[in-house]
Amino acid sequence: MLKLCLQLLVCVTIALRCMVIFGHLRKLWMADGLAAEFRRELRRRGLLMTPPALPRDARALPHRADP
């Protein structure tokens, strides 16, 4: 039972470390501008559908009538 718990703990630790490393790499990739370049290339090839643009001004949004 102890061996199983230790194996589970090691697996969880490795998974958490991988998530941290992935987060750091993602931040570096975004900061380097590669993400924007990659998205532009996907759009150019027609592989990325862009969602409809949302209005930036909050006044442009329709107001909800609260009862």
mmCIF file of N, CA, C and O in Angstrom:
data_model
loop_
_atom_site.group_PDB
_atom_site.id
_atom_site.type_symbol
_atom_site.label_atom_id
_atom_site.label_comp_id
_atom_site.label_asym_id
_atom_site.label_seq_id
_atom_site.Cartn_x
_atom_site.Cartn_y
_atom_site.Cartn_z
ATOM 1 N N MET A 1 0.824 -1.191 0.000
ATOM 2 C CA MET A 1 0.000 0.000 0.000
ATOM 3 C C MET A 1 0.872 1.260 0.000
ATOM 4 O O MET A 1 0.559 2.218 -0.676
ATOM 5 N N LEU A 2 1.938 1.229 0.779
ATOM 6 C CA LEU A 2 2.850 2.369 0.838
ATOM 7 C C LEU A 2 3.509 2.607 -0.520
ATOM 8 O O LEU A 2 3.651 3.751 -0.961
ATOM 9 N N LYS A 3 3.878 1.517 -1.193
ATOM 10 C CA LYS A 3 4.519 1.629 -2.501
ATOM 11 C C LYS A 3 3.569 2.288 -3.505
ATOM 12 O O LYS A 3 3.986 3.157 -4.283
ATOM 13 N N LEU A 4 2.305 1.922 -3.469
ATOM 14 C CA LEU A 4 1.312 2.510 -4.373
ATOM 15 C C LEU A 4 1.146 3.997 -4.088
ATOM 16 O O LEU A 4 1.091 4.813 -5.017
ATOM 17 N N CYS A 5 1.082 4.373 -2.819
ATOM 18 C CA CYS A 5 0.950 5.785 -2.453
ATOM 19 C C CYS A 5 2.160 6.593 -2.917
ATOM 20 O O CYS A 5 2.023 7.715 -3.414
ATOM 21 N N LEU A 6 3.349 6.030 -2.748
ATOM 22 C CA LEU A 6 4.557 6.724 -3.192
ATOM 23 C C LEU A 6 4.586 6.878 -4.711
ATOM 24 O O LEU A 6 4.974 7.923 -5.227
ATOM 25 N N GLN A 7 4.169 5.843 -5.426
ATOM 26 C CA GLN A 7 4.122 5.931 -6.887
ATOM 27 C C GLN A 7 3.128 6.997 -7.335
ATOM 28 O O GLN A 7 3.400 7.768 -8.261
ATOM 29 N N LEU A 8 1.985 7.055 -6.666
ATOM 30 C CA LEU A 8 0.984 8.067 -6.991
ATOM 31 C C LEU A 8 1.517 9.461 -6.709
ATOM 32 O O LEU A 8 1.338 10.383 -7.515
ATOM 33 N N LEU A 9 2.197 9.622 -5.582
ATOM 34 C CA LEU A 9 2.779 10.912 -5.234
ATOM 35 C C LEU A 9 3.824 11.344 -6.259
ATOM 36 O O LEU A 9 3.863 12.507 -6.672
ATOM 37 N N VAL A 10 4.646 10.425 -6.702
ATOM 38 C CA VAL A 10 5.664 10.738 -7.713
ATOM 39 C C VAL A 10 5.002 11.136 -9.031
ATOM 40 O O VAL A 10 5.396 12.118 -9.670
ATOM 41 N N CYS A 11 3.973 10.403 -9.422
ATOM 42 C CA CYS A 11 3.273 10.724 -10.678
ATOM 43 C C CYS A 11 2.616 12.099 -10.614
ATOM 44 O O CYS A 11 2.684 12.876 -11.572
ATOM 45 N N VAL A 12 1.995 12.409 -9.498
ATOM 46 C CA VAL A 12 1.354 13.725 -9.341
ATOM 47 C C VAL A 12 2.402 14.825 -9.357
ATOM 48 O O VAL A 12 2.214 15.873 -9.987
ATOM 49 N N THR A 13 3.533 14.598 -8.700
ATOM 50 C CA THR A 13 4.614 15.582 -8.684
ATOM 51 C C THR A 13 5.149 15.829 -10.093
ATOM 52 O O THR A 13 5.360 16.979 -10.493
ATOM 53 N N ILE A 14 5.358 14.765 -10.842
ATOM 54 C CA ILE A 14 5.842 14.913 -12.224
ATOM 55 C C ILE A 14 4.827 15.663 -13.068
ATOM 56 O O ILE A 14 5.184 16.550 -13.848
ATOM 57 N N ALA A 15 3.546 15.348 -12.915
ATOM 58 C CA ALA A 15 2.506 16.031 -13.684
ATOM 59 C C ALA A 15 2.467 17.524 -13.353
ATOM 60 O O ALA A 15 2.355 18.368 -14.249
ATOM 61 N N LEU A 16 2.575 17.855 -12.075
ATOM 62 C CA LEU A 16 2.561 19.273 -11.678
ATOM 63 C C LEU A 16 3.786 20.008 -12.211
ATOM 64 O O LEU A 16 3.685 21.151 -12.668
ATOM 65 N N ARG A 17 4.927 19.369 -12.168
ATOM 66 C CA ARG A 17 6.141 20.002 -12.720
ATOM 67 C C ARG A 17 6.006 20.235 -14.224
ATOM 68 O O ARG A 17 6.438 21.263 -14.740
ATOM 69 N N CYS A 18 5.426 19.268 -14.921
ATOM 70 C CA CYS A 18 5.207 19.425 -16.364
ATOM 71 C C CYS A 18 4.274 20.596 -16.647
ATOM 72 O O CYS A 18 4.485 21.353 -17.600
ATOM 73 N N MET A 19 3.239 20.745 -15.826
ATOM 74 C CA MET A 19 2.312 21.866 -16.013
ATOM 75 C C MET A 19 3.017 23.197 -15.795
ATOM 76 O O MET A 19 2.789 24.158 -16.535
ATOM 77 N N VAL A 20 3.898 23.269 -14.799
ATOM 78 C CA VAL A 20 4.640 24.503 -14.539
ATOM 79 C C VAL A 20 5.569 24.819 -15.706
ATOM 80 O O VAL A 20 5.637 25.961 -16.179
ATOM 81 N N ILE A 21 6.280 23.811 -16.187
ATOM 82 C CA ILE A 21 7.190 24.012 -17.327
ATOM 83 C C ILE A 21 6.405 24.450 -18.554
ATOM 84 O O ILE A 21 6.806 25.372 -19.269
ATOM 85 N N PHE A 22 5.262 23.807 -18.817
ATOM 86 C CA PHE A 22 4.430 24.189 -19.955
ATOM 87 C C PHE A 22 3.964 25.638 -19.815
ATOM 88 O O PHE A 22 3.956 26.391 -20.793
ATOM 89 N N GLY A 23 3.590 26.049 -18.609
ATOM 90 C CA GLY A 23 3.159 27.434 -18.384
ATOM 91 C C GLY A 23 4.268 28.427 -18.672
ATOM 92 O O GLY A 23 4.037 29.471 -19.290
ATOM 93 N N HIS A 24 5.485 28.115 -18.229
ATOM 94 C CA HIS A 24 6.620 28.999 -18.504
ATOM 95 C C HIS A 24 6.901 29.084 -20.002
ATOM 96 O O HIS A 24 7.147 30.174 -20.532
ATOM 97 N N LEU A 25 6.891 27.943 -20.669
ATOM 98 C CA LEU A 25 7.152 27.951 -22.110
ATOM 99 C C LEU A 25 6.073 28.728 -22.855
ATOM 100 O O LEU A 25 6.364 29.455 -23.809
ATOM 101 N N ARG A 26 4.821 28.592 -22.419
ATOM 102 C CA ARG A 26 3.715 29.304 -23.065
ATOM 103 C C ARG A 26 3.883 30.818 -22.897
ATOM 104 O O ARG A 26 3.694 31.589 -23.840
ATOM 105 N N LYS A 27 4.269 31.243 -21.682
ATOM 106 C CA LYS A 27 4.486 32.677 -21.451
ATOM 107 C C LYS A 27 5.615 33.205 -22.323
ATOM 108 O O LYS A 27 5.520 34.297 -22.890
ATOM 109 N N LEU A 28 6.701 32.444 -22.426
ATOM 110 C CA LEU A 28 7.812 32.867 -23.281
ATOM 111 C C LEU A 28 7.400 32.952 -24.735
ATOM 112 O O LEU A 28 7.768 33.873 -25.458
ATOM 113 N N TRP A 29 6.607 31.981 -25.182
ATOM 114 C CA TRP A 29 6.155 31.938 -26.570
ATOM 115 C C TRP A 29 5.260 33.135 -26.877
ATOM 116 O O TRP A 29 5.382 33.764 -27.912
ATOM 117 N N MET A 30 4.370 33.473 -25.932
ATOM 118 C CA MET A 30 3.478 34.607 -26.127
ATOM 119 C C MET A 30 4.267 35.917 -26.114
ATOM 120 O O MET A 30 4.014 36.821 -26.907
ATOM 121 N N ALA A 31 5.235 36.040 -25.206
ATOM 122 C CA ALA A 31 6.010 37.265 -25.080
ATOM 123 C C ALA A 31 6.924 37.475 -26.285
ATOM 124 O O ALA A 31 7.236 38.612 -26.638
ATOM 125 N N ASP A 32 7.343 36.403 -26.908
ATOM 126 C CA ASP A 32 8.263 36.501 -28.044
ATOM 127 C C ASP A 32 7.554 36.923 -29.320
ATOM 128 O O ASP A 32 8.200 37.271 -30.297
ATOM 129 N N GLY A 33 6.233 36.889 -29.339
ATOM 130 C CA GLY A 33 5.498 37.280 -30.532
ATOM 131 C C GLY A 33 5.277 36.126 -31.490
ATOM 132 O O GLY A 33 4.678 36.307 -32.547
ATOM 133 N N LEU A 34 5.760 34.946 -31.135
ATOM 134 C CA LEU A 34 5.584 33.805 -32.024
ATOM 135 C C LEU A 34 4.123 33.371 -32.110
ATOM 136 O O LEU A 34 3.682 32.881 -33.145
ATOM 137 N N ALA A 35 3.371 33.575 -31.028
ATOM 138 C CA ALA A 35 1.969 33.167 -31.022
ATOM 139 C C ALA A 35 1.179 33.962 -32.053
ATOM 140 O O ALA A 35 0.385 33.397 -32.810
ATOM 141 N N ALA A 36 1.398 35.266 -32.099
ATOM 142 C CA ALA A 36 0.685 36.111 -33.052
ATOM 143 C C ALA A 36 1.072 35.746 -34.488
ATOM 144 O O ALA A 36 0.216 35.685 -35.379
ATOM 145 N N GLU A 37 2.352 35.500 -34.690
ATOM 146 C CA GLU A 37 2.818 35.121 -36.028
ATOM 147 C C GLU A 37 2.212 33.777 -36.451
ATOM 148 O O GLU A 37 1.785 33.600 -37.593
ATOM 149 N N PHE A 38 2.144 32.845 -35.522
ATOM 150 C CA PHE A 38 1.570 31.535 -35.800
ATOM 151 C C PHE A 38 0.088 31.660 -36.158
ATOM 152 O O PHE A 38 -0.396 31.066 -37.113
ATOM 153 N N ARG A 39 -0.655 32.484 -35.371
ATOM 154 C CA ARG A 39 -2.079 32.698 -35.653
ATOM 155 C C ARG A 39 -2.283 33.353 -37.015
ATOM 156 O O ARG A 39 -3.190 32.989 -37.757
ATOM 157 N N ARG A 40 -1.444 34.333 -37.348
ATOM 158 C CA ARG A 40 -1.550 34.993 -38.667
ATOM 159 C C ARG A 40 -1.351 33.987 -39.792
ATOM 160 O O ARG A 40 -2.059 33.998 -40.795
ATOM 161 N N GLU A 41 -0.371 33.111 -39.635
ATOM 162 C CA GLU A 41 -0.098 32.111 -40.666
ATOM 163 C C GLU A 41 -1.261 31.126 -40.788
ATOM 164 O O GLU A 41 -1.648 30.743 -41.901
ATOM 165 N N LEU A 42 -1.844 30.711 -39.664
ATOM 166 C CA LEU A 42 -3.007 29.811 -39.725
ATOM 167 C C LEU A 42 -4.182 30.484 -40.417
ATOM 168 O O LEU A 42 -4.882 29.863 -41.215
ATOM 169 N N ARG A 43 -4.418 31.773 -40.108
ATOM 170 C CA ARG A 43 -5.505 32.496 -40.772
ATOM 171 C C ARG A 43 -5.248 32.610 -42.271
ATOM 172 O O ARG A 43 -6.153 32.462 -43.077
ATOM 173 N N ARG A 44 -3.996 32.887 -42.636
ATOM 174 C CA ARG A 44 -3.640 33.042 -44.045
ATOM 175 C C ARG A 44 -3.920 31.757 -44.820
ATOM 176 O O ARG A 44 -4.381 31.783 -45.955
ATOM 177 N N ARG A 45 -3.676 30.623 -44.175
ATOM 178 C CA ARG A 45 -3.909 29.341 -44.830
ATOM 179 C C ARG A 45 -5.349 28.866 -44.711
ATOM 180 O O ARG A 45 -5.703 27.814 -45.233
ATOM 181 N N GLY A 46 -6.165 29.637 -43.987
ATOM 182 C CA GLY A 46 -7.567 29.271 -43.831
ATOM 183 C C GLY A 46 -7.799 28.163 -42.827
ATOM 184 O O GLY A 46 -8.834 27.497 -42.857
ATOM 185 N N LEU A 47 -6.856 27.941 -41.936
ATOM 186 C CA LEU A 47 -6.975 26.878 -40.950
ATOM 187 C C LEU A 47 -7.512 27.362 -39.613
ATOM 188 O O LEU A 47 -7.796 26.558 -38.737
ATOM 189 N N LEU A 48 -7.641 28.681 -39.458
ATOM 190 C CA LEU A 48 -8.116 29.228 -38.188
ATOM 191 C C LEU A 48 -9.290 30.144 -38.467
ATOM 192 O O LEU A 48 -9.179 31.108 -39.212
ATOM 193 N N MET A 49 -10.411 29.816 -37.872
ATOM 194 C CA MET A 49 -11.599 30.648 -38.012
ATOM 195 C C MET A 49 -11.568 31.684 -36.896
ATOM 196 O O MET A 49 -11.391 31.346 -35.733
ATOM 197 N N THR A 50 -11.756 32.947 -37.238
ATOM 198 C CA THR A 50 -11.759 33.980 -36.211
ATOM 199 C C THR A 50 -13.182 34.184 -35.706
ATOM 200 O O THR A 50 -14.121 34.239 -36.489
ATOM 201 N N PRO A 51 -13.339 34.295 -34.399
ATOM 202 C CA PRO A 51 -14.672 34.546 -33.858
ATOM 203 C C PRO A 51 -15.109 35.965 -34.192
ATOM 204 O O PRO A 51 -14.268 36.840 -34.444
ATOM 205 N N PRO A 52 -16.417 36.226 -34.195
ATOM 206 C CA PRO A 52 -16.865 37.586 -34.491
ATOM 207 C C PRO A 52 -16.355 38.555 -33.427
ATOM 208 O O PRO A 52 -16.267 38.205 -32.254
ATOM 209 N N ALA A 53 -16.014 39.745 -33.866
ATOM 210 C CA ALA A 53 -15.449 40.737 -32.951
ATOM 211 C C ALA A 53 -16.534 41.244 -32.004
ATOM 212 O O ALA A 53 -17.662 41.512 -32.412
ATOM 213 N N LEU A 54 -16.160 41.370 -30.750
ATOM 214 C CA LEU A 54 -17.067 41.913 -29.753
ATOM 215 C C LEU A 54 -16.848 43.416 -29.659
ATOM 216 O O LEU A 54 -15.733 43.903 -29.827
ATOM 217 N N PRO A 55 -17.911 44.167 -29.373
ATOM 218 C CA PRO A 55 -17.723 45.625 -29.242
ATOM 219 C C PRO A 55 -16.858 45.940 -28.032
ATOM 220 O O PRO A 55 -16.959 45.294 -26.994
ATOM 221 N N ARG A 56 -15.998 46.936 -28.183
ATOM 222 C CA ARG A 56 -15.098 47.305 -27.088
ATOM 223 C C ARG A 56 -15.788 48.220 -26.085
ATOM 224 O O ARG A 56 -15.450 48.237 -24.928
ATOM 225 N N ASP A 57 -16.753 48.994 -26.570
ATOM 226 C CA ASP A 57 -17.423 49.951 -25.709
ATOM 227 C C ASP A 57 -18.595 49.271 -24.997
ATOM 228 O O ASP A 57 -19.437 48.651 -25.623
ATOM 229 N N ALA A 58 -18.652 49.390 -23.692
ATOM 230 C CA ALA A 58 -19.721 48.747 -22.920
ATOM 231 C C ALA A 58 -21.078 49.347 -23.250
ATOM 232 O O ALA A 58 -22.102 48.701 -23.120
ATOM 233 N N ARG A 59 -21.096 50.603 -23.715
ATOM 234 C CA ARG A 59 -22.372 51.236 -24.067
ATOM 235 C C ARG A 59 -22.968 50.628 -25.327
ATOM 236 O O ARG A 59 -24.154 50.743 -25.576
ATOM 237 N N ALA A 60 -22.135 49.964 -26.117
ATOM 238 C CA ALA A 60 -22.625 49.357 -27.349
ATOM 239 C C ALA A 60 -23.366 48.055 -27.086
ATOM 240 O O ALA A 60 -24.078 47.562 -27.943
ATOM 241 N N LEU A 61 -23.211 47.515 -25.873
ATOM 242 C CA LEU A 61 -23.882 46.268 -25.526
ATOM 243 C C LEU A 61 -25.343 46.553 -25.168
ATOM 244 O O LEU A 61 -25.641 47.553 -24.531
ATOM 245 N N PRO A 62 -26.269 45.696 -25.573
ATOM 246 C CA PRO A 62 -27.664 45.927 -25.201
ATOM 247 C C PRO A 62 -27.845 45.745 -23.703
ATOM 248 O O PRO A 62 -27.238 44.871 -23.077
ATOM 249 N N HIS A 63 -28.691 46.610 -23.128
ATOM 250 C CA HIS A 63 -28.927 46.547 -21.684
ATOM 251 C C HIS A 63 -30.026 45.538 -21.399
ATOM 252 O O HIS A 63 -31.000 45.426 -22.124
ATOM 253 N N ARG A 64 -29.841 44.820 -20.311
ATOM 254 C CA ARG A 64 -30.814 43.830 -19.890
ATOM 255 C C ARG A 64 -31.786 44.487 -18.920
ATOM 256 O O ARG A 64 -31.378 45.207 -18.016
ATOM 257 N N ALA A 65 -33.057 44.228 -19.117
ATOM 258 C CA ALA A 65 -34.060 44.784 -18.205
ATOM 259 C C ALA A 65 -34.212 43.846 -17.023
ATOM 260 O O ALA A 65 -34.619 42.707 -17.168
ATOM 261 N N ASP A 66 -33.822 44.312 -15.842
ATOM 262 C CA ASP A 66 -33.966 43.502 -14.637
ATOM 263 C C ASP A 66 -35.367 43.683 -14.069
ATOM 264 O O ASP A 66 -35.844 44.809 -13.971
ATOM 265 N N PRO A 67 -36.011 42.588 -13.695
ATOM 266 C CA PRO A 67 -37.391 42.717 -13.146
ATOM 267 C C PRO A 67 -37.399 43.295 -11.758
ATOM 268 O O PRO A 67 -36.538 43.322 -11.023
#
